[in-house]
């Protein structure tokens, strides 16, 4: 299924949900948003995981200066440009304002103020110390109250826990995709779709996994240039994946929100059984999110250690030395600032790194292609 | 710039503040090696805990060796011998002997050397690998740590809503291994204050461990009292003198003084008592000059609030505005609620009071969202009763620069004063465009 089909089917899905009286909450995606709370209250989460383009970025300039991250600009563009490229965005009733980065705050605020969407707030602490966990819990309870204020119904704890378990099972299934012997582009399609729909498509993903498991073709031998993809996620309708595969690359691990940071955030059965309060479970997930790029002061070091270990283990297992593509969307506060430090530290450990900084303009495509090809030749 | 020399020579306090800013390196060396004090870096005006712990706060640019005219070295020796009061007389004396040209150069350095150094450190930040897409402030600060970070014993970080700031703070451990963190909750809900109070206590424990000193309620309150007095003096200059129809000096010099206060306020030039004395004397000097009618009638000059400048701005701006017939006010710390006093009442818990100050500044001043931040701009512009607002849009700033479209709408609706935006990337890069913009802006008056 290509992206147009995916978006059309998603449009129909949201229309259907809306027709059934469901409310839709759009949000700039990040790994600390408690979507289980929304679903427990009968809301449909709409993650804004759509890549940008020139027209969308341009359309944001009445609201934001051009030196804002291209993803943030494009999110504004999706709502402000006409005709709409994604009509289903009109179905969103609410915008979740969160503080994954400061642009997340600004964009959510602009969307709420200028495009007539009610705003829900959910702020996340900047560290993960014991007080930060307590604060995260406060925010969860606040959000729960806000949602209950809308629905005029209390969300029972058991409903939240059921959703947590449902999402937990779903993520466990999605994790299996990462182990399949299929090209990175196919994995990415599945991850993107999984984040869009959530557990609603669990059966479909199980079927895909089952069909691929019988596939014995060794992707690694046809794509010898295996790489890890880290940094900013690849969003729907981005051409970047094509450039990487056209250059002979194959992504074996998506170390991004759309990828490992999504499916790895699961609980063991023991943890689920030991924590009765679902809010405690969601807080536990935040506590365990040691690789999330929102928090300071250790997320970068944790990431570097993880990647080094992964590369070494991969080498032991397959005999291949794999490189790392660090994808940086221009003006991204989280990944752009320490790109040289990141590269230096991994290179000191013998890992080759390509810092691939870009915006969503068409004109940069050729340059990106050349840089990816050169990197692939190096590895 | 030499047109302002006349004013500065007559301001002993300004000379002293400027000298203490620039002579930081020698002062800090003395503190570190002779007095065995710990140097803790701070940026943004968050130095209270460091002072209370008996350590020395350092805004890291002050560890630099500034290219200062050799005359200042002589001045330093003179002050050691005869004190600042006589030094001013000494300057006046030297002027009589027709060495005004030398003096001009010295004072020119005092004002401009900081900006030259900023640019130099910005370049160092870029050389170190900071993307040129980042704001001038963060890149310059990184350059400061590349250059002199090794001299520091620790660094104290406060989380704010600017994600680039938090990430920049995370990277500092490559220069200063010992990091102290104060995680400020993003907004004030439920018992957020209690959580922050606990985080402040933890930071105090870290400082105690580093310094070997005990931080008592008394030492905190003592620091807050000093800080509160400084804040009162600062507000007197902003609200009383800057609003006056008669200035104690040329309005461009007045702006230079505000710029110098903005910079030095971050670490109180590493000596809270000395800074308080200088501030006190500055207010006294200004008042005396106004009372004596020494200065300039500025009643026909519109008052322009130029903000934000703490992350970098074109320092020619106030001269351009002056030439266009306006006076420029810099009041960033007031806008960001960082000039609010900290309660030292008898039954208060100083740790909690400091937490209140931080929470108020970050939620109302810096703002947990753009609405709060822009409200703070509007409130301050209204309180200062300014005639116009120039917004300094810093390239690569995603936290404050992004609020201009919202701010412009609010100004139109709530203040009805002229406003414009100027762009800033690096000092000296954009002077002609700034001139054009400000020229068009001033036509509205």
Coordinates of N, CA, C and O in Angstrom, one line a residue, chain B residues 96-206:
Chain B
X96 N 42.4 66.5 31.7 CA 42.8 67.9 31.6 C 44.2 68.0 30.9 O 44.6 69.0 30.4
X97 N 44.9 66.9 31.0 CA 46.2 66.9 30.4 C 46.2 66.4 28.9 O 47.1 65.9 28.4
X98 N 45.0 66.6 28.4 CA 44.8 66.4 27.0 C 45.1 65.0 26.5 O 45.8 64.8 25.4
X99 N 44.8 64.0 27.2 CA 45.0 62.6 26.7 C 43.6 62.0 26.5 O 43.4 60.9 26.6
X100 N 42.7 62.9 26.1 CA 41.3 62.5 25.9 C 41.2 61.4 24.9 O 40.4 60.5 25.0
X101 N 42.1 61.5 23.9 CA 42.1 60.5 22.9 C 42.3 59.1 23.5 O 41.6 58.1 23.1
X102 N 43.3 59.0 24.4 CA 43.6 57.7 25.0 C 42.3 57.3 25.8 O 41.9 56.1 25.8
X103 N 41.8 58.2 26.6 CA 40.7 57.9 27.4 C 39.5 57.4 26.6 O 38.8 56.5 27.0
X104 N 39.3 58.1 25.5 CA 38.2 57.7 24.6 C 38.4 56.2 24.2 O 37.4 55.5 24.2
X105 N 39.6 55.9 23.8 CA 39.8 54.5 23.4 C 39.6 53.6 24.5 O 38.9 52.5 24.3
X106 N 40.0 53.9 25.7 CA 39.8 53.0 26.8 C 38.3 52.8 27.1 O 37.8 51.7 27.2
X107 N 37.6 53.9 27.1 CA 36.1 53.7 27.4 C 35.4 53.1 26.2 O 34.4 52.4 26.5
X108 N 35.9 53.3 25.1 CA 35.3 52.7 23.9 C 35.4 51.2 24.0 O 34.5 50.4 23.8
X109 N 36.6 50.8 24.5 CA 36.9 49.4 24.7 C 35.9 48.8 25.8 O 35.4 47.7 25.6
X110 N 35.8 49.5 26.9 CA 34.9 49.1 28.0 C 33.5 48.7 27.4 O 33.0 47.6 27.8
X111 N 33.0 49.5 26.6 CA 31.7 49.3 26.1 C 31.7 48.2 25.0 O 30.9 47.3 25.0
X112 N 32.6 48.2 24.1 CA 32.6 47.4 22.9 C 33.3 46.1 23.0 O 33.1 45.1 22.3
X113 N 34.3 46.0 23.9 CA 35.1 44.8 24.0 C 34.3 43.6 24.3 O 34.5 42.5 23.9
X114 N 33.2 43.8 25.1 CA 32.3 42.7 25.5 C 31.7 42.1 24.2 O 31.7 40.9 24.0
X115 N 31.2 43.0 23.3 CA 30.6 42.5 22.1 C 31.6 41.8 21.2 O 31.2 40.9 20.5
X116 N 32.8 42.4 21.1 CA 33.8 41.8 20.2 C 34.1 40.4 20.8 O 34.2 39.4 20.0
X117 N 34.2 40.3 22.1 CA 34.5 38.9 22.7 C 33.3 38.0 22.4 O 33.5 36.8 22.1
X118 N 32.1 38.5 22.5 CA 30.9 37.7 22.2 C 31.0 37.1 20.8 O 30.8 35.9 20.6
X119 N 31.4 37.9 19.8 CA 31.5 37.5 18.5 C 32.6 36.4 18.3 O 32.4 35.4 17.6
X120 N 33.7 36.7 19.0 CA 34.8 35.7 19.0 C 34.4 34.4 19.6 O 34.7 33.3 19.0
X121 N 33.6 34.4 20.6 CA 33.2 33.2 21.3 C 32.1 32.5 20.5 O 32.0 31.2 20.4
X122 N 31.3 33.3 19.8 CA 30.3 32.7 18.9 C 31.0 31.9 17.8 O 30.6 30.7 17.5
X123 N 32.1 32.5 17.3 CA 32.8 31.8 16.2 C 33.5 30.5 16.8 O 33.5 29.5 16.1
X124 N 33.9 30.6 18.0 CA 34.5 29.4 18.6 C 33.4 28.3 18.8 O 33.7 27.1 18.6
X125 N 32.2 28.7 19.2 CA 31.1 27.7 19.3 C 30.8 27.1 17.9 O 30.6 25.8 17.9
X126 N 30.9 27.9 16.9 CA 30.7 27.3 15.5 C 31.8 26.3 15.2 O 31.6 25.2 14.7
X127 N 33.0 26.8 15.5 CA 34.2 25.9 15.2 C 34.1 24.6 16.0 O 34.5 23.5 15.5
X128 N 33.5 24.7 17.1 CA 33.3 23.4 18.0 C 32.3 22.5 17.4 O 32.2 21.3 17.8
X129 N 31.5 23.0 16.5 CA 30.5 22.1 15.9 C 29.0 22.5 16.1 O 28.1 21.7 15.7
X130 N 28.8 23.6 16.8 CA 27.4 24.0 16.9 C 26.9 24.5 15.6 O 27.6 25.3 14.9
X131 N 25.8 24.0 15.2 CA 25.2 24.4 13.9 C 25.0 25.9 13.9 O 24.5 26.5 14.9
X132 N 25.2 26.6 12.7 CA 25.0 28.0 12.6 C 23.5 28.3 12.6 O 23.1 29.4 12.6
X133 N 22.7 27.2 12.7 CA 21.2 27.4 12.7 C 20.8 27.8 14.2 O 19.6 28.1 14.4
X134 N 21.7 27.6 15.1 CA 21.3 27.9 16.5 C 21.5 29.4 16.8 O 22.2 30.1 16.2
X135 N 20.8 29.8 17.9 CA 20.8 31.2 18.2 C 22.1 31.6 18.7 O 23.0 30.8 19.2
X136 N 22.4 32.9 18.6 CA 23.6 33.5 18.9 C 24.0 33.3 20.4 O 25.1 33.0 20.7
X137 N 23.0 33.4 21.2 CA 23.2 33.2 22.7 C 23.8 31.9 23.0 O 24.8 31.8 23.7
X138 N 23.1 30.8 22.6 CA 23.6 29.5 22.9 C 24.9 29.2 22.3 O 25.8 28.5 22.9
X139 N 25.1 29.6 21.0 CA 26.4 29.3 20.4 C 27.5 30.1 21.1 O 28.6 29.5 21.3
X140 N 27.2 31.3 21.5 CA 28.3 32.1 22.2 C 28.6 31.5 23.5 O 29.8 31.4 23.9
X141 N 27.6 31.0 24.2 CA 27.8 30.4 25.5 C 28.6 29.1 25.4 O 29.5 28.9 26.2
X142 N 28.3 28.4 24.3 CA 29.1 27.1 24.1 C 30.6 27.5 23.9 O 31.5 26.9 24.4
X143 N 30.8 28.6 23.1 CA 32.1 29.1 22.9 C 32.8 29.4 24.2 O 34.0 29.2 24.4
X144 N 32.1 30.0 25.1 CA 32.6 30.4 26.4 C 33.1 29.1 27.1 O 34.2 29.2 27.8
X145 N 32.4 28.1 27.1 CA 32.8 26.8 27.8 C 33.9 26.2 27.0 O 34.8 25.6 27.7
X146 N 33.9 26.2 25.7 CA 35.1 25.7 25.0 C 36.3 26.4 25.4 O 37.4 25.7 25.6
X147 N 36.2 27.7 25.5 CA 37.4 28.5 25.8 C 37.9 28.3 27.2 O 39.1 28.1 27.5
X148 N 37.0 28.5 28.2 CA 37.4 28.5 29.6 C 36.7 27.6 30.6 O 36.9 27.7 31.8
X149 N 35.9 26.7 30.0 CA 35.1 25.8 30.9 C 35.9 25.0 31.8 O 35.5 24.7 32.9
X150 N 37.2 24.7 31.5 CA 38.0 23.9 32.3 C 38.3 24.5 33.7 O 38.8 23.8 34.6
X151 N 38.2 25.8 33.8 CA 38.5 26.5 35.0 C 37.4 26.4 36.1 O 37.5 26.8 37.2
X152 N 36.2 25.8 35.6 CA 35.1 25.8 36.5 C 35.0 24.6 37.4 O 35.4 23.5 36.9
X153 N 34.5 24.7 38.5 CA 34.3 23.5 39.4 C 33.0 22.9 39.2 O 32.8 21.7 39.5
X154 N 32.0 23.6 38.8 CA 30.7 23.0 38.5 C 29.9 24.0 37.7 O 30.3 25.2 37.4
X155 N 28.8 23.6 37.2 CA 27.9 24.4 36.5 C 26.5 24.2 37.0 O 26.1 23.1 37.3
X156 N 25.7 25.2 37.2 CA 24.3 25.1 37.6 C 23.3 25.3 36.5 O 23.4 26.3 35.8
X157 N 22.5 24.4 36.3 CA 21.5 24.5 35.2 C 20.1 24.5 35.7 O 19.7 23.8 36.6
X158 N 19.3 25.3 35.1 CA 17.9 25.4 35.4 C 17.1 25.1 34.1 O 17.3 25.7 33.1
X159 N 16.2 24.1 34.2 CA 15.4 23.8 33.0 C 14.4 24.9 32.8 O 13.7 25.3 33.7
X160 N 14.2 25.3 31.5 CA 13.2 26.2 31.2 C 12.5 25.6 29.9 O 12.8 24.6 29.4
X161 N 11.5 26.3 29.4 CA 10.7 25.7 28.3 C 11.5 25.7 27.0 O 11.1 25.1 26.1
X162 N 12.6 26.5 26.9 CA 13.4 26.5 25.7 C 14.1 25.2 25.5 O 15.0 24.9 26.3
X163 N 13.7 24.3 24.6 CA 14.3 23.0 24.5 C 15.8 23.1 24.0 O 16.6 22.3 24.4
X164 N 16.1 24.1 23.2 CA 17.5 24.3 22.8 C 18.4 24.6 24.1 O 19.5 24.1 24.2
X165 N 17.8 25.4 25.0 CA 18.5 25.7 26.2 C 18.8 24.4 27.1 O 19.9 24.2 27.6
X166 N 17.7 23.6 27.2 CA 17.9 22.4 28.0 C 18.9 21.5 27.4 O 19.7 20.9 28.1
X167 N 18.9 21.4 26.1 CA 19.8 20.5 25.4 C 21.2 21.0 25.4 O 22.2 20.3 25.6
X168 N 21.3 22.3 25.3 CA 22.6 23.0 25.4 C 23.2 22.7 26.8 O 24.4 22.3 27.0
X169 N 22.3 22.8 27.8 CA 22.8 22.5 29.2 C 23.3 21.1 29.3 O 24.3 20.9 30.0
X170 N 22.6 20.2 28.7 CA 23.0 18.8 28.7 C 24.4 18.6 28.2 O 25.2 17.8 28.7
X171 N 24.7 19.4 27.1 CA 26.1 19.2 26.5 C 27.2 19.8 27.3 O 28.4 19.5 27.1
X172 N 26.9 20.5 28.4 CA 28.0 21.2 29.1 C 28.8 20.2 29.9 O 29.9 20.6 30.3
X173 N 28.3 19.0 30.1 CA 29.1 18.1 31.0 C 30.4 17.7 30.2 O 31.3 17.2 30.9
X174 N 30.5 17.9 28.9 CA 31.7 17.6 28.2 C 32.8 18.7 28.6 O 34.0 18.4 28.4
X175 N 32.4 19.8 29.1 CA 33.4 20.8 29.5 C 33.6 20.9 31.0 O 34.6 21.1 31.5
X176 N 32.4 20.7 31.7 CA 32.4 20.8 33.2 C 31.7 19.5 33.7 O 30.5 19.4 33.7
X177 N 32.5 18.6 34.1 CA 31.9 17.3 34.5 C 30.9 17.4 35.6 O 29.9 16.7 35.6
X178 N 31.1 18.3 36.6 CA 30.1 18.4 37.7 C 29.0 19.3 37.3 O 29.2 20.5 37.2
X179 N 27.8 18.7 37.2 CA 26.6 19.5 36.8 C 25.6 19.5 37.9 O 25.3 18.4 38.5
X180 N 25.0 20.6 38.2 CA 24.0 20.7 39.2 C 22.7 21.1 38.4 O 22.7 22.0 37.6
X181 N 21.6 20.3 38.7 CA 20.4 20.6 37.9 C 19.3 21.0 38.9 O 19.1 20.4 39.9
X182 N 18.6 22.0 38.4 CA 17.3 22.4 39.1 C 16.2 22.2 38.1 O 16.1 23.0 37.1
X183 N 15.5 21.2 38.2 CA 14.4 20.9 37.2 C 13.2 21.7 37.7 O 12.6 21.5 38.7
X184 N 12.8 22.7 36.9 CA 11.7 23.5 37.2 C 10.4 23.0 36.5 O 10.5 22.8 35.3
X185 N 9.4 22.6 37.2 CA 8.2 22.0 36.6 C 7.7 23.0 35.5 O 7.7 24.2 35.7
X186 N 7.2 22.5 34.4 CA 6.8 23.4 33.3 C 5.7 24.4 33.6 O 5.6 25.4 33.1
X187 N 4.8 24.0 34.6 CA 3.8 24.9 35.0 C 3.4 24.7 36.4 O 3.7 23.6 37.0
X188 N 2.7 25.6 37.0 CA 2.4 25.6 38.4 C 1.0 24.9 38.6 O 0.0 25.6 38.7
X189 N 1.1 23.6 38.7 CA -0.2 22.9 39.0 C 0.0 22.1 40.3 O 1.1 21.7 40.7
X190 N -1.1 21.9 41.0 CA -1.2 21.1 42.3 C 0.1 21.4 43.2 O 0.3 22.6 43.5
X191 N 0.8 20.4 43.5 CA 2.0 20.6 44.4 C 3.3 20.8 43.6 O 4.3 20.4 44.1
X192 N 3.2 21.4 42.4 CA 4.4 21.6 41.7 C 5.5 22.4 42.5 O 6.7 22.1 42.4
X193 N 5.0 23.3 43.3 CA 5.9 24.2 44.1 C 6.6 23.3 45.1 O 7.9 23.5 45.3
X194 N 5.9 22.4 45.7 CA 6.6 21.5 46.6 C 7.7 20.6 45.9 O 8.8 20.5 46.5
X195 N 7.4 20.2 44.8 CA 8.4 19.4 44.0 C 9.6 20.2 43.7 O 10.7 19.8 43.8
X196 N 9.3 21.5 43.2 CA 10.4 22.3 42.9 C 11.2 22.7 44.2 O 12.5 22.7 44.1
X197 N 10.6 22.9 45.3 CA 11.3 23.2 46.5 C 12.2 22.1 46.8 O 13.4 22.3 47.2
X198 N 11.8 20.8 46.6 CA 12.6 19.7 46.9 C 13.8 19.7 45.9 O 14.9 19.3 46.3
X199 N 13.5 20.0 44.6 CA 14.6 20.1 43.7 C 15.7 21.1 44.0 O 16.9 20.9 43.8
X200 N 15.2 22.3 44.5 CA 16.1 23.3 44.9 C 16.9 22.8 46.1 O 18.2 23.0 46.2
X201 N 16.3 22.1 47.1 CA 17.0 21.6 48.2 C 18.1 20.6 47.8 O 19.2 20.7 48.3
X202 N 17.8 19.8 46.8 CA 18.8 18.9 46.2 C 20.0 19.7 45.6 O 21.2 19.3 45.8
X203 N 19.7 20.7 44.9 CA 20.8 21.6 44.3 C 21.6 22.2 45.4 O 22.8 22.3 45.3
X204 N 21.0 22.6 46.5 CA 21.7 23.2 47.6 C 22.6 22.1 48.2 O 23.8 22.4 48.5
X205 N 22.1 20.9 48.3 CA 23.0 19.8 48.8 C 24.2 19.6 47.9 O 25.3 19.4 48.4
X206 N 24.0 19.6 46.7 CA 25.1 19.5 45.7 C 26.1 20.6 45.9 O 27.3 20.4 45.9

